XYZ file of C-alpha atoms in Angstrom:
68
model
C 141.022 -7.488 -36.839
C 138.765 -7.097 -33.861
C 136.404 -9.909 -33.192
C 133.284 -7.536 -33.282
C 134.096 -6.268 -36.764
C 134.469 -9.871 -37.966
C 130.931 -10.496 -36.573
C 129.709 -7.434 -38.427
C 130.432 -9.161 -41.670
C 128.690 -12.266 -40.607
C 125.575 -10.208 -39.493
C 125.619 -8.280 -42.636
C 125.760 -11.334 -44.773
C 122.882 -12.980 -42.905
C 120.684 -9.830 -43.251
C 121.576 -9.679 -46.914
C 120.351 -13.215 -47.363
C 117.334 -12.827 -45.019
C 115.978 -9.295 -45.324
C 113.427 -8.415 -42.618
C 115.391 -10.323 -39.842
C 115.005 -9.229 -36.299
C 117.861 -9.088 -33.730
C 116.631 -12.337 -32.226
C 116.601 -14.104 -35.736
C 120.149 -13.003 -36.422
C 121.452 -13.999 -33.049
C 119.867 -17.487 -33.127
C 121.038 -18.019 -36.635
C 124.708 -17.126 -36.141
C 124.889 -18.360 -32.545
C 125.763 -15.139 -30.760
C 124.071 -13.322 -27.852
C 121.361 -10.871 -28.755
C 123.042 -8.061 -26.957
C 126.242 -8.509 -29.075
C 124.266 -8.744 -32.257
C 122.308 -5.627 -31.406
C 125.614 -3.804 -31.139
C 126.651 -5.222 -34.572
C 123.322 -4.128 -36.088
C 123.596 -0.633 -34.517
C 127.048 -0.188 -35.930
C 126.030 -1.428 -39.437
C 122.946 0.923 -39.252
C 125.174 3.823 -38.145
C 127.498 3.180 -41.016
C 124.612 3.274 -43.496
C 124.824 -0.377 -44.603
C 121.497 -1.433 -43.032
C 118.112 0.266 -42.512
C 115.615 -0.358 -39.756
C 112.184 -1.450 -40.937
C 109.377 -1.028 -38.409
C 106.011 -2.649 -38.415
C 103.339 -0.008 -38.137
C 101.264 -2.182 -35.776
C 104.141 -2.896 -33.454
C 106.833 -0.212 -33.772
C 108.970 -1.827 -31.048
C 109.567 -4.769 -33.308
C 112.358 -3.746 -35.541
C 113.783 -5.680 -38.366
C 116.741 -4.924 -40.639
C 117.457 -5.021 -44.363
C 120.264 -3.721 -46.623
C 120.076 -0.070 -47.741
C 118.997 0.377 -51.308
């Protein structure tokens, strides 16, 4: 199994337990670089497992949660 896909599972589990997490929160919690976690989050979002939640006041600040 590729290393990136293993990290996808770790990222997915973290977001499941901590909905509304930002890329930085996930990266700090699992000890991975933000740019790597961003790729994991993008892949999980593209696969339909996560959705992006934006704050109306600051749309650049994106957080993630599981799809419903």
